[in-house]
Amino acid sequence: EAQVTQNPRYLITVTGKKLTVTCSQNMNHEYMSWYRQDPGLGLRQIYYSMNVEVTDKGDVPEGYKVSRKEKRNFPLILESPSPNQTSLYFCASRFWGTTDTQYFGPGTRLTVL
Amino acid sequence: GENVEQHPSTLSVQEGDSAVIKCTYSDSASNYFPWYKQELGKRPQLIIDIRSNVGEKKDQRIAVTLNKTAKHFSLHITETQPEDSAVYFCAASKNTGNQFYFGTGTSLTVIP
């Protein structure tokens, strides 16, 4: 089954404790992206990757890191989480070079205390 | 960067009526405009999209129109059903679509 998976689905952590949210897709998509969703703000793009070892900033990259060492995985790293990073995070993927469907993961709800 | 505005933020309609959601964008280079539906607790899912070389696109009860001159595009849902109740997001992208800019969402409620 074609899918995008994220782990963990829910996470409560404390300020400053490094964490990683994993994202994996099995559709051989070149393009992967991370978004955060906050009430009243819609979805905002954090980082995206056009292929292995190629990443770029989206609209709200501050406080986040990403890496793309394998085509199927695109982890989101919060080196020192802060309460303003409490949000719902979505990973997405699609074939690069087209403007076709983005497939979203199930989401990760992160709370930073 | 691009700025996408979406209106209204909430919309209630009677079952069977039509619903219209409007978005405007600022960057005239944007050329791809998808619409996503997000049910409560679920992930966004693409329901329809339109490219800048087309003025209108239909898929059963859903249609999207694009006015490039005015830089706005709209989602039209006809014969609404309770299962259409969800949050709808518009988005804009340009070139190969590396960056996507989303509207703030419209919460649609269809009253049986």
XYZ file of N, CA and C in Angstrom:
675
model
N 0.850 -1.199 0.000
C 0.000 0.000 0.000
C 0.882 1.243 0.000
N 0.580 2.167 -0.943
C 1.326 3.412 -1.016
C 0.988 4.274 0.196
N 2.017 4.724 0.887
C 1.713 5.522 2.058
C 2.905 6.344 2.539
N 2.566 7.344 3.354
C 3.542 8.141 4.079
C 3.291 7.879 5.559
N 4.338 7.515 6.264
C 4.194 7.224 7.692
C 5.022 8.202 8.510
N 4.540 8.496 9.695
C 5.223 9.397 10.614
C 5.252 8.751 11.996
N 6.340 8.982 12.701
C 6.445 8.530 14.085
C 7.265 9.511 14.901
N 6.852 9.772 16.166
C 5.630 9.239 16.767
C 4.403 10.002 16.300
N 3.231 9.530 16.620
C 1.996 10.231 16.293
C 1.678 11.297 17.338
N 2.067 11.044 18.551
C 1.849 11.999 19.635
C 3.116 12.060 20.473
N 3.477 13.267 20.897
C 4.668 13.421 21.719
C 4.513 14.623 22.624
N 4.739 14.389 23.900
C 4.804 15.475 24.869
C 6.229 15.502 25.396
N 6.853 16.669 25.328
C 8.233 16.777 25.761
C 8.424 18.082 26.532
N 9.654 18.317 26.954
C 9.954 19.534 27.707
C 10.898 20.415 26.922
N 10.891 21.670 27.241
C 11.750 22.642 26.567
C 13.203 22.207 26.599
N 13.841 22.261 25.422
C 15.266 22.001 25.334
C 15.671 20.562 25.103
N 14.742 19.632 25.166
C 15.092 18.221 24.985
C 14.979 17.839 23.517
N 16.105 17.573 22.901
C 16.165 17.276 21.466
C 15.231 16.139 21.084
N 14.567 16.298 19.940
C 13.689 15.241 19.477
C 13.725 15.146 17.961
N 13.359 13.977 17.471
C 13.285 13.724 16.032
C 11.938 13.110 15.698
N 11.296 13.648 14.684
C 10.070 13.061 14.153
C 10.431 12.429 12.813
N 10.154 11.157 12.681
C 10.536 10.473 11.447
C 9.409 10.514 10.424
N 9.796 10.482 9.162
C 8.851 10.426 8.045
C 9.405 9.473 7.011
N 8.580 8.580 6.537
C 9.020 7.615 5.534
C 7.923 7.420 4.498
N 8.338 7.289 3.224
C 7.373 7.036 2.150
C 7.866 5.883 1.295
N 6.919 5.121 0.770
C 7.263 3.928 -0.015
C 6.865 4.078 -1.481
N 6.747 5.329 -1.956
C 6.285 5.572 -3.326
C 7.409 6.018 -4.250
N 8.625 5.982 -3.757
C 9.797 6.381 -4.547
C 9.719 7.854 -4.985
N 9.069 8.669 -4.158
C 8.945 10.089 -4.466
C 10.261 10.815 -4.227
N 10.611 11.700 -5.166
C 11.814 12.495 -4.968
C 11.586 13.602 -3.934
N 10.396 14.197 -3.971
C 10.106 15.385 -3.180
C 9.448 15.007 -1.862
N 9.966 15.584 -0.788
C 9.345 15.432 0.523
C 9.350 16.786 1.221
N 8.397 16.968 2.118
C 8.236 18.273 2.739
C 7.655 18.125 4.137
N 7.938 19.106 4.989
C 7.357 19.169 6.322
C 6.530 20.445 6.451
N 5.379 20.288 7.099
C 4.485 21.408 7.376
C 4.110 21.391 8.846
N 3.785 22.556 9.354
C 3.143 22.622 10.650
C 1.776 23.269 10.492
N 0.832 22.789 11.283
C -0.520 23.305 11.201
C -0.925 23.869 12.549
N -1.296 25.122 12.566
C -1.713 25.807 13.776
C -3.078 26.445 13.550
N -3.922 26.458 14.567
C -5.275 27.026 14.410
C -5.230 28.452 13.873
N -6.020 28.694 12.848
C -6.116 30.029 12.264
C -4.981 30.403 11.329
N -3.963 29.536 11.227
C -2.807 29.845 10.376
C -2.674 28.895 9.206
N -3.495 27.890 9.137
C -3.390 26.940 8.044
C -2.130 26.098 8.152
N -1.661 25.646 7.001
C -0.430 24.852 6.932
C 0.707 25.741 6.477
N 1.817 25.651 7.159
C 2.982 26.431 6.775
C 4.156 25.495 6.553
N 4.867 25.736 5.467
C 5.943 24.842 5.072
C 7.203 25.141 5.874
N 7.820 24.094 6.414
C 9.019 24.256 7.239
C 10.280 24.052 6.388
N 10.400 22.875 5.802
C 11.498 22.522 4.929
C 10.967 21.614 3.832
N 11.702 21.559 2.725
C 11.388 20.598 1.702
C 12.678 20.049 1.110
N 12.531 18.920 0.423
C 13.691 18.270 -0.182
C 13.316 17.778 -1.573
N 14.141 18.121 -2.531
C 13.852 17.725 -3.911
C 14.469 16.383 -4.266
N 15.421 15.940 -3.446
C 16.014 14.626 -3.644
C 17.037 14.388 -2.546
N 17.680 13.255 -2.577
C 18.675 12.912 -1.562
C 19.743 13.994 -1.497
N 20.023 14.417 -0.286
C 21.051 15.425 -0.001
C 20.707 16.822 -0.526
N 19.471 17.033 -0.957
C 19.048 18.354 -1.424
C 17.872 18.832 -0.581
N 18.122 19.827 0.263
C 17.049 20.352 1.101
C 17.032 21.873 1.011
N 15.877 22.457 1.328
C 15.774 23.918 1.281
C 14.719 24.387 2.257
N 14.855 25.647 2.657
C 13.949 26.209 3.644
C 12.605 26.546 3.040
N 11.577 26.326 3.858
C 10.254 26.795 3.495
C 9.997 28.142 4.141
N 8.770 28.344 4.541
C 8.374 29.635 5.104
C 8.763 29.835 6.556
N 8.806 28.747 7.334
C 9.042 28.850 8.776
C 10.101 27.859 9.236
N 11.356 27.998 8.803
C 12.375 26.992 9.124
C 13.066 27.168 10.478
N 12.855 28.327 11.134
C 13.614 28.609 12.352
C 13.313 27.593 13.439
N 14.368 27.046 14.029
C 14.234 26.092 15.119
C 14.139 24.645 14.669
N 14.223 24.412 13.375
C 14.113 23.058 12.837
C 15.327 22.715 11.976
N 15.617 21.428 11.904
C 16.612 20.908 10.973
C 16.021 19.701 10.281
N 16.547 19.419 9.102
C 16.134 18.216 8.388
C 17.366 17.580 7.774
N 17.207 16.327 7.364
C 18.253 15.663 6.593
C 17.587 14.717 5.603
N 18.258 14.471 4.502
C 17.708 13.543 3.510
C 18.860 12.661 3.016
N 19.159 11.652 3.788
C 20.255 10.744 3.436
C 19.770 9.583 2.586
N 18.497 9.281 2.680
C 17.903 8.231 1.858
C 16.655 8.799 1.203
N 16.315 8.262 0.065
C 15.170 8.794 -0.668
C 13.881 8.634 0.107
N 13.712 7.561 0.838
C 12.435 7.281 1.475
C 12.247 8.000 2.800
N 13.302 8.514 3.408
C 13.185 9.086 4.759
C 13.525 10.569 4.793
N 12.782 11.295 5.618
C 13.003 12.747 5.727
C 12.682 13.160 7.167
N 13.596 12.928 8.093
C 13.315 13.242 9.500
C 13.344 14.742 9.785
N 12.517 15.137 10.715
C 12.471 16.528 11.202
C 13.084 16.547 12.598
N 14.077 17.412 12.776
C 14.821 17.457 14.036
C 14.583 18.791 14.731
N 14.229 18.725 16.001
C 14.133 19.911 16.828
C 15.239 19.816 17.861
N 16.302 20.596 17.667
C 17.483 20.487 18.519
C 17.188 20.966 19.944
N 16.439 22.027 20.069
C 16.108 22.572 21.386
C 14.673 23.084 21.339
N 13.713 22.188 21.476
C 12.306 22.571 21.309
C 11.873 23.645 22.297
N 10.983 24.508 21.838
C 10.411 25.538 22.695
C 8.886 25.449 22.611
N 8.181 26.023 23.586
C 6.710 25.923 23.597
C 6.045 26.424 22.311
N 6.666 27.391 21.632
C 6.039 27.890 20.398
C 6.156 26.908 19.237
N 6.800 25.782 19.464
C 6.835 24.723 18.463
C 5.781 23.654 18.736
N 4.959 23.880 19.738
C 3.791 23.030 19.951
C 2.872 23.185 18.756
N 2.592 22.071 18.090
C 1.846 22.163 16.842
C 1.519 20.760 16.342
N 0.778 20.721 15.239
C 0.508 19.480 14.520
C 1.393 19.486 13.272
N 2.213 18.466 13.120
C 3.183 18.406 12.038
C 2.786 17.349 11.013
N 2.876 17.743 9.753
C 2.600 16.820 8.655
C 3.803 16.722 7.738
N 4.113 15.487 7.367
C 5.082 15.226 6.323
C 4.304 14.937 5.039
N 4.872 15.269 3.893
C 4.210 15.012 2.618
C 5.249 14.628 1.573
N 4.799 13.932 0.539
C 5.716 13.572 -0.533
C 4.986 13.567 -1.873
N 5.764 13.692 -2.936
C 5.219 13.583 -4.290
C 6.380 13.419 -5.249
N 6.075 13.139 -6.509
C 7.117 13.100 -7.528
C 7.561 14.538 -7.798
N 8.856 14.771 -7.864
C 9.371 16.115 -8.129
C 9.289 16.429 -9.611
N 9.164 17.722 -9.909
C 9.137 18.139 -11.298
C 7.726 18.167 -11.862
N 6.773 17.769 -11.064
C 5.371 17.883 -11.473
C 4.639 18.632 -10.374
N 3.506 19.142 -10.710
C 2.701 19.811 -9.687
C 1.530 18.921 -9.311
N 1.794 17.673 -9.192
C 0.738 16.713 -8.889
C 0.579 16.482 -7.399
N -0.253 15.538 -7.092
C -0.737 15.324 -5.739
C 0.379 15.155 -4.729
N 0.258 15.903 -3.633
C 1.086 15.659 -2.464
C 0.341 14.668 -1.591
N 1.053 13.660 -1.116
C 0.470 12.688 -0.197
C 0.953 13.029 1.207
N 0.008 13.235 2.103
C 0.347 13.620 3.459
C 0.397 12.408 4.384
N 1.295 12.499 5.360
C 1.324 11.525 6.428
C 0.186 11.780 7.407
N 0.046 10.935 8.426
C -1.084 11.038 9.353
C -0.967 12.164 10.370
N 0.199 12.758 10.465
C 0.380 13.866 11.394
C 1.007 13.439 12.706
N 1.758 14.365 13.311
C 2.360 14.172 14.628
C 1.975 15.360 15.490
N 1.285 15.077 16.579
C 0.899 16.168 17.482
C 1.961 16.300 18.555
N 2.638 17.438 18.537
C 3.754 17.696 19.450
C 3.361 18.765 20.461
N 3.598 18.463 21.721
C 3.409 19.442 22.785
C 4.735 19.641 23.499
N 5.179 20.897 23.568
C 6.424 21.223 24.259
C 6.071 22.024 25.511
N 6.391 21.468 26.664
C 6.035 22.119 27.944
C 7.147 23.032 28.447
N 7.675 36.601 -0.611
C 7.058 35.331 -0.937
C 5.590 35.489 -1.257
N 4.944 34.386 -1.502
C 3.525 34.380 -1.852
C 2.671 34.595 -0.604
N 1.505 35.239 -0.787
C 0.540 35.409 0.300
C -0.823 34.929 -0.200
N -1.371 33.924 0.444
C -2.665 33.382 0.047
C -3.690 33.699 1.130
N -4.758 34.365 0.729
C -5.834 34.691 1.664
C -7.082 33.889 1.296
N -7.767 33.404 2.311
C -8.904 32.525 2.100
C -10.100 33.031 2.894
N -11.275 33.029 2.231
C -12.512 33.491 2.867
C -13.687 32.641 2.388
N -14.700 32.413 3.236
C -14.750 32.811 4.650
C -13.981 31.817 5.522
N -13.837 32.108 6.781
C -13.167 31.173 7.677
C -14.139 30.081 8.139
N -15.423 30.416 8.214
C -16.437 29.410 8.523
C -17.610 29.605 7.580
N -18.268 28.500 7.266
C -19.373 28.529 6.317
C -20.357 27.427 6.689
N -21.618 27.796 6.866
C -22.667 26.817 7.135
C -23.693 26.882 6.019
N -24.055 25.728 5.498
C -25.050 25.659 4.428
C -26.019 24.530 4.730
N -27.196 24.640 4.161
C -28.172 23.563 4.277
C -27.826 22.476 3.264
N -28.073 21.255 3.656
C -27.840 20.138 2.751
C -28.557 20.392 1.426
N -27.837 20.168 0.332
C -28.405 20.379 -0.985
C -28.078 21.735 -1.588
N -27.696 22.691 -0.720
C -27.304 24.003 -1.230
C -25.863 23.948 -1.751
N -25.449 25.062 -2.364
C -24.078 25.174 -2.854
C -23.200 25.915 -1.853
N -21.921 25.635 -1.909
C -20.941 26.318 -1.063
C -19.826 26.854 -1.954
N -19.386 28.065 -1.650
C -18.298 28.674 -2.418
C -17.241 29.203 -1.450
N -16.009 28.843 -1.713
C -14.877 29.304 -0.903
C -13.917 30.021 -1.844
N -13.437 31.192 -1.413
C -12.620 32.017 -2.302
C -11.211 32.218 -1.747
N -10.248 32.242 -2.641
C -8.863 32.508 -2.261
C -8.259 33.517 -3.209
N -7.398 34.367 -2.673
C -6.617 35.276 -3.498
C -5.149 34.998 -3.265
N -4.331 35.305 -4.254
C -2.895 35.123 -4.132
C -2.189 36.376 -4.615
N -0.930 36.520 -4.228
C -0.234 37.778 -4.519
C 0.814 37.656 -5.615
N 1.379 36.471 -5.799
C 2.483 36.294 -6.732
C 1.950 35.863 -8.104
N 2.088 36.722 -9.081
C 1.549 36.419 -10.406
C 2.272 35.248 -11.066
N 3.418 34.838 -10.524
C 4.144 33.686 -11.077
C 3.550 32.354 -10.598
N 2.691 32.366 -9.609
C 2.056 31.129 -9.151
C 1.235 30.543 -10.286
N 1.341 29.231 -10.466
C 0.665 28.622 -11.608
C -0.006 27.292 -11.301
N -0.046 26.929 -10.033
C -0.692 25.677 -9.651
C -1.460 25.921 -8.371
N -2.747 25.506 -8.368
C -3.622 25.865 -7.254
C -4.433 24.633 -6.835
N -3.942 23.920 -5.835
C -4.684 22.744 -5.341
C -5.628 23.118 -4.212
N -6.641 22.294 -4.010
C -7.558 22.401 -2.880
C -7.518 21.094 -2.093
N -7.444 21.243 -0.772
C -7.378 20.086 0.101
C -8.566 20.080 1.050
N -9.014 18.879 1.355
C -10.084 18.683 2.336
C -9.477 17.971 3.539
N -9.773 18.484 4.729
C -9.250 17.851 5.934
C -10.407 17.583 6.893
N -10.728 16.333 7.049
C -11.749 15.951 8.015
C -11.139 15.954 9.410
N -11.989 16.051 10.396
C -11.543 16.181 11.776
C -10.605 15.043 12.163
N -9.403 15.409 12.608
C -8.436 14.416 13.054
C -7.734 13.653 11.948
N -7.958 14.081 10.706
C -7.358 13.360 9.583
C -6.316 14.230 8.864
N -5.646 13.634 7.920
C -4.657 14.364 7.135
C -5.329 15.096 5.983
N -4.723 16.167 5.458
C -5.273 16.837 4.270
C -5.219 15.897 3.066
N -6.267 15.980 2.233
C -6.294 15.178 1.019
C -6.688 16.060 -0.148
N -5.982 15.908 -1.244
C -6.267 16.689 -2.445
C -7.638 16.312 -2.992
N -8.465 17.326 -3.272
C -9.776 17.042 -3.868
C -9.877 17.532 -5.306
N -9.173 18.579 -5.632
C -9.168 19.092 -6.988
C -8.035 20.096 -7.115
N -7.532 20.274 -8.311
C -6.485 21.260 -8.534
C -6.664 21.884 -9.908
N -6.017 23.017 -10.107
C -6.111 23.697 -11.395
C -4.778 24.353 -11.719
N -4.411 24.338 -12.971
C -3.191 24.983 -13.410
C -3.545 26.285 -14.124
N -2.573 27.160 -14.247
C -2.869 28.516 -14.698
C -3.265 28.606 -16.160
N -3.089 27.530 -16.910
C -3.481 27.569 -18.314
C -4.942 27.154 -18.529
N -5.645 26.942 -17.394
C -7.044 26.509 -17.450
C -7.868 27.463 -16.592
N -9.062 27.791 -17.048
C -9.910 28.717 -16.297
C -10.882 28.037 -15.348
N -11.225 26.779 -15.657
C -12.195 26.080 -14.820
C -11.971 24.579 -14.939
N -12.245 23.891 -13.854
C -12.125 22.434 -13.852
C -13.224 21.859 -12.981
N -13.844 20.788 -13.444
C -14.941 20.175 -12.684
C -14.664 18.711 -12.426
N -15.153 18.254 -11.291
C -15.090 16.836 -10.955
C -16.345 16.508 -10.156
N -17.331 16.045 -10.851
C -18.628 15.706 -10.262
C -19.218 16.942 -9.576
N -19.375 16.939 -8.258
C -20.021 18.074 -7.569
C -19.042 19.197 -7.222
N -17.789 19.011 -7.553
C -16.770 19.990 -7.173
C -16.224 20.677 -8.415
N -16.029 21.973 -8.327
C -15.435 22.727 -9.429
C -14.507 23.782 -8.854
N -13.515 24.127 -9.622
C -12.616 25.219 -9.247
C -12.510 26.168 -10.429
N -12.556 27.456 -10.142
C -12.388 28.472 -11.168
C -11.179 29.320 -10.836
N -10.526 29.821 -11.863
C -9.318 30.626 -11.686
C -9.417 31.884 -12.529
N -9.165 33.015 -11.927
C -9.084 34.295 -12.628
C -7.666 34.826 -12.436
N -6.818 34.610 -13.433
C -5.408 35.016 -13.314
C -5.242 36.524 -13.242
N -6.091 37.225 -13.944
C -5.976 38.695 -13.970
C -6.217 39.265 -12.574
N -7.253 38.755 -11.937
C -7.599 39.239 -10.604
C -6.836 38.495 -9.514
N -6.135 37.458 -9.868
C -5.383 36.628 -8.937
C -6.288 36.058 -7.847
N -7.354 35.436 -8.264
C -8.164 34.720 -7.295
C -8.720 33.443 -7.912
N -8.981 32.476 -7.035
C -9.539 31.207 -7.452
C -10.543 30.751 -6.401
N -11.501 29.976 -6.840
C -12.619 29.621 -5.957
C -12.956 28.138 -6.081
N -13.427 27.601 -4.980
C -13.923 26.223 -4.921
C -15.441 26.276 -4.831
N -16.091 25.508 -5.691
C -17.544 25.451 -5.705
C -17.966 24.009 -5.431
N -18.818 23.840 -4.428
C -19.373 22.517 -4.139
C -20.883 22.615 -4.300
N -21.415 21.821 -5.200
C -22.863 21.835 -5.417
C -23.513 20.648 -4.717
N -24.817 20.779 -4.484
C -25.598 19.691 -3.860
C -24.876 19.142 -2.634
N -24.558 20.031 -1.726
C -23.753 19.634 -0.571
C -24.422 18.532 0.248
N -23.564 17.698 0.842
C -24.011 16.581 1.668
C -23.317 16.666 3.020
N -23.873 16.064 4.059
C -23.238 16.142 5.384
C -21.783 15.694 5.373
N -21.447 14.732 4.525
C -20.053 14.261 4.467
C -19.105 15.264 3.841
N -19.637 16.345 3.302
C -18.777 17.429 2.809
C -18.274 18.295 3.959
N -18.834 18.127 5.139
C -18.409 18.903 6.308
C -16.945 18.594 6.613
N -16.124 19.629 6.631
C -14.672 19.467 6.829
C -14.043 20.851 6.777
N -12.731 20.894 6.942
C -11.984 22.126 6.706
C -11.349 22.026 5.326
N -11.490 23.080 4.548
C -10.951 23.122 3.195
C -9.831 24.151 3.126
N -8.740 23.758 2.509
C -7.595 24.641 2.343
C -7.310 24.849 0.863
N -7.046 26.091 0.491
C -6.513 26.357 -0.832
C -5.003 26.515 -0.709
N -4.312 26.411 -1.814
C -2.859 26.575 -1.816
C -2.422 27.096 -3.173
N -1.238 27.683 -3.190
C -0.654 28.184 -4.434
C 0.802 27.770 -4.499
N 1.256 27.520 -5.714
C 2.633 27.097 -5.923
C 3.057 27.583 -7.302
N 4.361 27.662 -7.532
C 4.812 28.091 -8.856
C 5.912 27.185 -9.373
N 6.137 27.288 -10.649
C 7.149 26.501 -11.349
C 6.940 25.021 -11.090
N 7.941 24.365 -10.549
C 7.794 22.932 -10.312
C 7.166 22.629 -8.964
N 6.719 23.660 -8.276
C 5.971 23.408 -7.047
C 6.817 22.962 -5.881
N 7.967 23.570 -5.694
C 8.770 23.222 -4.531
C 8.220 23.827 -3.254
N 7.686 25.030 -3.357
C 7.122 25.689 -2.188
C 5.620 25.840 -2.362
N 4.905 25.478 -1.317
C 3.467 25.596 -1.319
C 3.049 26.591 -0.244
N 2.114 27.452 -0.599
C 1.593 28.440 0.335
C 0.101 28.174 0.498
N -0.291 27.940 1.743
C -1.670 27.570 2.028
C -2.473 28.750 2.564
N -3.764 28.723 2.270
C -4.691 29.624 2.935
C -4.923 29.161 4.354
N -5.672 29.947 5.119
C -5.868 29.657 6.536
C -7.021 28.701 6.804
N -7.724 28.279 5.755
C -8.734 27.251 5.918
C -10.151 27.789 6.066
N -11.114 27.004 5.593
C -12.538 27.301 5.749
C -13.210 26.085 6.365
N -13.848 26.287 7.499
C -14.569 25.194 8.136
C -15.989 25.177 7.589
N -16.296 24.161 6.803
C -17.610 24.030 6.179
C -18.476 23.059 6.985
N -19.657 23.504 7.329
C -20.641 22.648 8.002
C -21.867 22.543 7.115
N -22.253 21.323 6.804
C -23.456 21.091 6.021
C -24.531 20.582 6.982
N -25.581 21.345 7.093
C -26.655 21.049 8.052
C -27.698 20.155 7.397
N -27.932 18.967 7.981
C -28.898 18.029 7.357
C -30.323 18.593 7.376
